[in-house]
Short mmCIF file of C-alpha atoms in Angstrom, two decimals:
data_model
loop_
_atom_site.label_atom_id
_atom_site.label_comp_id
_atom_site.label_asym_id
_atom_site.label_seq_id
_atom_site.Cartn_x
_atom_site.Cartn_y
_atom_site.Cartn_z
CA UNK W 20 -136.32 -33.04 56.48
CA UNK W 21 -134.79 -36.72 56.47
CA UNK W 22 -131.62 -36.74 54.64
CA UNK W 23 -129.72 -40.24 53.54
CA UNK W 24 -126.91 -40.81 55.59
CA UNK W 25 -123.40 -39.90 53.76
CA UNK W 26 -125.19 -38.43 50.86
CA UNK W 27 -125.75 -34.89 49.17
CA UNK W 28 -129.16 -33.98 48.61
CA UNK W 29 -127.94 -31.51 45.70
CA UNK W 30 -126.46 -34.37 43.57
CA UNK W 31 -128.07 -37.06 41.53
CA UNK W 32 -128.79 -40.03 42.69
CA UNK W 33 -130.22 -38.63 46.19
CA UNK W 34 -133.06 -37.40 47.87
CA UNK W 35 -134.83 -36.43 51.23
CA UNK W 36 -138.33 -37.02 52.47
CA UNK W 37 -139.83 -33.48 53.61
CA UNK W 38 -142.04 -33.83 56.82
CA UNK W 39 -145.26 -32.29 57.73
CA UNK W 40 -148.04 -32.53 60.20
CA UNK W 41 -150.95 -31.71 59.44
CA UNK W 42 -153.76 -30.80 61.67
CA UNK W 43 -156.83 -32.50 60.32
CA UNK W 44 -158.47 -34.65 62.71
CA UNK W 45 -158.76 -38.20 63.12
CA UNK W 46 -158.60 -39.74 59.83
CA UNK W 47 -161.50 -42.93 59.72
CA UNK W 48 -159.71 -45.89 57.22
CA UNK W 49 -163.26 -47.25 56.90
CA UNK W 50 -162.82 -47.20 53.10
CA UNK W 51 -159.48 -48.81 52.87
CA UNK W 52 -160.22 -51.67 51.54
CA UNK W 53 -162.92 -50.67 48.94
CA UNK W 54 -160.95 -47.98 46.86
CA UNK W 55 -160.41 -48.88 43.38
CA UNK W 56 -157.16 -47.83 42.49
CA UNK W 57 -157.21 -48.08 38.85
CA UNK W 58 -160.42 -46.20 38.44
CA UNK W 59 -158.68 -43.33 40.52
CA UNK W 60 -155.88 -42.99 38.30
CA UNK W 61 -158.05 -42.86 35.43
CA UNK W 62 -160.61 -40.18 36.94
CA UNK W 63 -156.65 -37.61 37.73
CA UNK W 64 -155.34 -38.29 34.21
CA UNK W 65 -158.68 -37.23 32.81
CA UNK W 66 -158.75 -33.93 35.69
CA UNK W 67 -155.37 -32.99 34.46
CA UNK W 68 -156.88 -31.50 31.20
CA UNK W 69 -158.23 -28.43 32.48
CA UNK W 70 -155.61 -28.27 35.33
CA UNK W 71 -153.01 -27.83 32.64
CA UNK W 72 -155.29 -25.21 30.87
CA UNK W 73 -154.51 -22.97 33.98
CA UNK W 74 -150.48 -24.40 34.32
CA UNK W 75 -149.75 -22.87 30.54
CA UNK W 76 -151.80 -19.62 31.42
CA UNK W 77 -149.71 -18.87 34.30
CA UNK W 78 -146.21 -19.42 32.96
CA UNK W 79 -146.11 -23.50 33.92
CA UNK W 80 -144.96 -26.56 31.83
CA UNK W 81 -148.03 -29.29 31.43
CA UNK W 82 -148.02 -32.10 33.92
CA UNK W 83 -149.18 -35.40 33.29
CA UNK W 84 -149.94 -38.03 35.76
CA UNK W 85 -148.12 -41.50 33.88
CA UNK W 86 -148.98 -44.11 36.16
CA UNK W 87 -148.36 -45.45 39.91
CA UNK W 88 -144.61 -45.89 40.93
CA UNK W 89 -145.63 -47.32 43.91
CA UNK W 90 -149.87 -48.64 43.73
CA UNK W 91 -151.29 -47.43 46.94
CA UNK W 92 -151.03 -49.59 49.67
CA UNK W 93 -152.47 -49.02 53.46
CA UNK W 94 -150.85 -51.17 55.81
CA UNK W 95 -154.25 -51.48 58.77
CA UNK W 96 -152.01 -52.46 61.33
CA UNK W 97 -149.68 -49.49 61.24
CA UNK W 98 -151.74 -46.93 60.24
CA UNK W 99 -149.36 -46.04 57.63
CA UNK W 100 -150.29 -45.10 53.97
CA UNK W 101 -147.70 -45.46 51.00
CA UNK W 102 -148.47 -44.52 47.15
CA UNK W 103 -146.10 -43.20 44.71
CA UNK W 104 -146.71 -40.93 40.84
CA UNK W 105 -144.82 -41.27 38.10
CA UNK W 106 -145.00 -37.48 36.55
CA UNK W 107 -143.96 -35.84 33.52
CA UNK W 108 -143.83 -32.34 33.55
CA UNK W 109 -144.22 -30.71 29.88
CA UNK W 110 -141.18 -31.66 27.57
CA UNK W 111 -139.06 -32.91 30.04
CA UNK W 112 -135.95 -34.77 29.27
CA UNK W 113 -134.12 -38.08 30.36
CA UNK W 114 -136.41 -40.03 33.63
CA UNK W 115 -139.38 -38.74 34.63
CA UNK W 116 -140.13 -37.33 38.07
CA UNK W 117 -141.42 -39.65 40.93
CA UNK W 118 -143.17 -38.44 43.68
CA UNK W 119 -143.41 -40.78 46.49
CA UNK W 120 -145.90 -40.18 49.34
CA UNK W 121 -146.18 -41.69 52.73
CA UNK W 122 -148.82 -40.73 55.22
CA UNK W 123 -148.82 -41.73 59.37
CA UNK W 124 -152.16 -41.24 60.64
CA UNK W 125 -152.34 -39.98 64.34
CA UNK W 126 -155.03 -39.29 66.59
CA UNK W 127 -155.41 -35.34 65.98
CA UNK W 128 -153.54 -35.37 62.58
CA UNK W 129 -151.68 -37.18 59.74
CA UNK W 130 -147.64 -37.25 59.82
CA UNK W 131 -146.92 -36.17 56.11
CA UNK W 132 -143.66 -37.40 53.89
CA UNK W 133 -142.91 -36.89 51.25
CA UNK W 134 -139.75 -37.46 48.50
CA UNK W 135 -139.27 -36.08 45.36
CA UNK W 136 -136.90 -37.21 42.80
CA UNK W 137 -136.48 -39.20 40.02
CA UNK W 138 -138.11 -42.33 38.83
CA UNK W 139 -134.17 -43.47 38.38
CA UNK W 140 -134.30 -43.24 42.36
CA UNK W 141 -137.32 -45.76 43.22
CA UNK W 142 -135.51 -48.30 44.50
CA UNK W 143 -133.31 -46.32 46.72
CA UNK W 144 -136.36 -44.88 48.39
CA UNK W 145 -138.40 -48.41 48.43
CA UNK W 146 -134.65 -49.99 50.28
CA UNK W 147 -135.36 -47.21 52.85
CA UNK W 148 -138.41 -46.40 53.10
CA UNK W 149 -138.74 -48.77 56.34
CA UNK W 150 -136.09 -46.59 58.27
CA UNK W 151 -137.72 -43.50 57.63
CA UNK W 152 -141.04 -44.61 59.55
CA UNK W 153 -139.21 -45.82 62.04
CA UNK W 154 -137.61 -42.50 62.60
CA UNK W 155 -141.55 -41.14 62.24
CA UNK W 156 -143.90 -42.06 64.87
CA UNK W 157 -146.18 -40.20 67.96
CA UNK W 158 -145.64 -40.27 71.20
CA UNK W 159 -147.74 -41.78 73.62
CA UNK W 160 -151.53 -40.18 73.77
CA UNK W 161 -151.47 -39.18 70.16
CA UNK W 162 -151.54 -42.13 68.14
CA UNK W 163 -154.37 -43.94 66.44
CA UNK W 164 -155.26 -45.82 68.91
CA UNK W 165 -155.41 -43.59 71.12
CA UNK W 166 -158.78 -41.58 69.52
CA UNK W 167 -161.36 -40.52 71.84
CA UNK W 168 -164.46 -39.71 69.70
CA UNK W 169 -165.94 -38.09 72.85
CA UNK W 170 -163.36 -35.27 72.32
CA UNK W 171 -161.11 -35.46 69.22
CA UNK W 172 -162.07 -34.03 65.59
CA UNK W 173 -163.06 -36.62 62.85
CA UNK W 174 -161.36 -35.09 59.84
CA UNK W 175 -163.46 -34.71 56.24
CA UNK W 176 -160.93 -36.59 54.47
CA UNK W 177 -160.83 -40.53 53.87
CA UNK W 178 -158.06 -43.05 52.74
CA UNK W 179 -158.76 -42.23 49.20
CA UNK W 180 -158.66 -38.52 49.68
CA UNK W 181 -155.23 -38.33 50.85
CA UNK W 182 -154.09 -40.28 47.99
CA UNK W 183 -156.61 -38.29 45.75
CA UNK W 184 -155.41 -34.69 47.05
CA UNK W 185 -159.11 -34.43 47.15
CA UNK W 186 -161.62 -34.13 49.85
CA UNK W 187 -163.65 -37.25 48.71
CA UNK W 188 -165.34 -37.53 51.54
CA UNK W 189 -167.86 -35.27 50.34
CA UNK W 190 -169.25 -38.58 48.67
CA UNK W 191 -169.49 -39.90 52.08
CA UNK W 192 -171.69 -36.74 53.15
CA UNK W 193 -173.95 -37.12 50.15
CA UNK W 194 -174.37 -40.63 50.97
CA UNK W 195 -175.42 -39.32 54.67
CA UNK W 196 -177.59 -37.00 53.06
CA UNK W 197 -179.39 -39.16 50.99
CA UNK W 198 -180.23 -41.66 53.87
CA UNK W 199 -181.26 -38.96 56.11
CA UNK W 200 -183.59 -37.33 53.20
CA UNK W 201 -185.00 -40.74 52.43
CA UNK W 202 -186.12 -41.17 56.00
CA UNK W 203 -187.17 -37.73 56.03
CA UNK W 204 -189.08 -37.02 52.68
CA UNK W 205 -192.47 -35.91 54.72
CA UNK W 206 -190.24 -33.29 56.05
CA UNK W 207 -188.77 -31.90 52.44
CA UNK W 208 -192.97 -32.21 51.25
CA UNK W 209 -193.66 -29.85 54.16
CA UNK W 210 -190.56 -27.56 53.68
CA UNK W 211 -191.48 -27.55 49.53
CA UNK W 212 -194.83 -26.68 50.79
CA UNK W 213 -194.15 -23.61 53.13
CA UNK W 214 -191.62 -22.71 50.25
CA UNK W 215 -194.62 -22.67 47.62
CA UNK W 216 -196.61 -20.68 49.75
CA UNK W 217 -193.69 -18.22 50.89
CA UNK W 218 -193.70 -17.34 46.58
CA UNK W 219 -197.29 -16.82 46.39
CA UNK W 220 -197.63 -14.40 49.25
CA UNK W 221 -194.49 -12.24 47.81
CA UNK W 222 -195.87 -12.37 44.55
CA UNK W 223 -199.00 -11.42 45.94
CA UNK W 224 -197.75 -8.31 47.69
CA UNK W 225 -196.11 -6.96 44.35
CA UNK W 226 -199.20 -7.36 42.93
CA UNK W 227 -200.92 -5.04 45.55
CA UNK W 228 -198.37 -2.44 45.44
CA UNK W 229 -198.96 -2.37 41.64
CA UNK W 230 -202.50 -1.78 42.41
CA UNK W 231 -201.74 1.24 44.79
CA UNK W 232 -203.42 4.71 43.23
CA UNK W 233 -201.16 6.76 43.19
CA UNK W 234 -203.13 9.29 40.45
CA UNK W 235 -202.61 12.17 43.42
CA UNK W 236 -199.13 11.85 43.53
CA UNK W 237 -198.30 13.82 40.38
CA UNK W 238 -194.83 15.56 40.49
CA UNK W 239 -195.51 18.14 38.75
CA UNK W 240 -198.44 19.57 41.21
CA UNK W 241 -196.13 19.35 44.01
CA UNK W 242 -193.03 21.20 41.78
CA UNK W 243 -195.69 24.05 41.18
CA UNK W 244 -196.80 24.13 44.76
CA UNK W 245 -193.06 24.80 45.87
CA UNK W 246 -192.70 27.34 43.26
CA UNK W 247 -195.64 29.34 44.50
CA UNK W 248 -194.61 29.23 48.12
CA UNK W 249 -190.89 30.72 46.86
CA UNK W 250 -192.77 33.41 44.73
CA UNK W 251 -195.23 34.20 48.18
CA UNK W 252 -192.23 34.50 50.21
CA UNK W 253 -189.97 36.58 47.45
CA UNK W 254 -193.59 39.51 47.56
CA UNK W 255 -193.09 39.18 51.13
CA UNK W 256 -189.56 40.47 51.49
CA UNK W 257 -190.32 42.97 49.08
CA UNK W 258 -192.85 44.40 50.90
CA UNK W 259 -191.41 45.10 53.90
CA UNK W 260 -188.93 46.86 51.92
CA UNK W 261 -190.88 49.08 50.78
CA UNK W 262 -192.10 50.00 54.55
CA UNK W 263 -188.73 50.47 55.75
CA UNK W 264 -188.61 53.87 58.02
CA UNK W 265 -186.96 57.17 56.63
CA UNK W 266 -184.43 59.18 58.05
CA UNK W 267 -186.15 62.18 60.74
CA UNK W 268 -185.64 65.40 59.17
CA UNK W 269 -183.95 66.57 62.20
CA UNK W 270 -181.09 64.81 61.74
CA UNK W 271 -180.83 65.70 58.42
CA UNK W 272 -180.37 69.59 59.73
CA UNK W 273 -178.15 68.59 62.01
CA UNK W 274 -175.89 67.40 59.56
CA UNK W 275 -176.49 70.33 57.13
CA UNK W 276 -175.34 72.81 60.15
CA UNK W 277 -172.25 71.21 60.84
CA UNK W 278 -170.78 71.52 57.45
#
């Protein structure tokens, strides 16, 4: 954490930025310059709808997204990203809350920092903001500049997905996608093909198992069959009863003496 000098976080009036690195890869800043700021805001207010279905359900106020405290701004030379949200959270009383955002990117990673507060505050932060990066930098090997896209992981997220909170870089993939599939359309023919012919030959192979005869299989032929072999083997046992050896007479004098 970053406090302000001579100041008490726990008071009004103050604040500190909470830093982070995270571990994403090398963040590409191709899209920079084409993000359209306003249409961004517009697409999270209308997103916050169903996210605050889930807030109330679990216990938390609504949150709405007001506006930009700060418009996002992504100074090239740097490599440093600033935006700033003005949020209202449910009935809230007196300023809203500001959350202002600051992102370093680094070779491996993006240094995260972040202040929240209120919007009473925004000026404080803005007047400061400038010592804060200066206190938040990489060291030699892991900056920007310093990518080696031999080696180093290209992360999945974009300028406009670190301001989004959302990996929009998935538009980036589908835009791969499509170029690769409209180069490649004989392939998806011949894959569409194969996967034509893969349904005919499984529906074909029901269709002979339906056709099996199976008229000798009856279950109740084979439930008699097992009952006869039981009833065979019960006549058996009972005959060789019935053969079983009597006592010799001799020994039955023998006993009749010794009484």
């Amino acid at each position: 954490m970053i406090f302000l000098e001579n100041s008490d976080p726990f008071t009004d009036g103050s604040y500190v930025f909470v830093v982070e690195y995270e571990d994403m890869g090398y963040v590409k800043d191709d899209d920079a310059e084409k993000i359209d700021y306003d249409d961004m805001l517009k697409n999270m207010q209308d997103d916050e709808k169903e996210t605050n279905k889930v807030r109330v359900k679990d216990g938390y106020p609504t949150l709405h997204f007001v506006g930009w405290a700060q418009k996002p701004y992504y100074d090239k030379e740097k490599r440093v990203l600033h935006w700033a949200k003005e949020i209202k959270f449910g009935d809230q009383e007196g300023a809203n809350t500001l959350n202002y955002d600051v992102r370093v990117l680094g070779r491996h990673g993006v240094l995260s920092l972040k202040a929240v507060c209120t919007m009473d505050e925004l000026p404080l932060v803005k007047a400061n903001i400038d010592k804060v990066l200066n206190m938040s930098s990489f060291t030699s090997g892991n900056a920007y500049s310093d990518f080696d896209p031999k080696i180093d992981k290209i992360a999945v997220w974009t300028i406009g997905g670190l301001v989004a909170g959302k990996i929009l870089a998935k538009a980036g993939l589908f835009a791969v996608l499509l170029k690769f599939l409209a180069a490649g359309w004989k392939f998806i023919a011949i894959g569409f093909v194969a996967f034509i012919g893969f349904l005919k030959n499984l529906f074909s192979r029901k269709k002979k198992e339906k056709n099996i005869d199976t008229t000798d299989l009856n279950p109740v032929d084979e439930q008699q069959d097992t009952v006869a072999v039981e009833e065979e083997a019960q006549a058996a046992e009972g005959l060789a009863a019935d053969h079983t050896p009597a006592p010799e007479a001799g020994n039955s004098d023998t006993t009749s003496n010794n009484v």
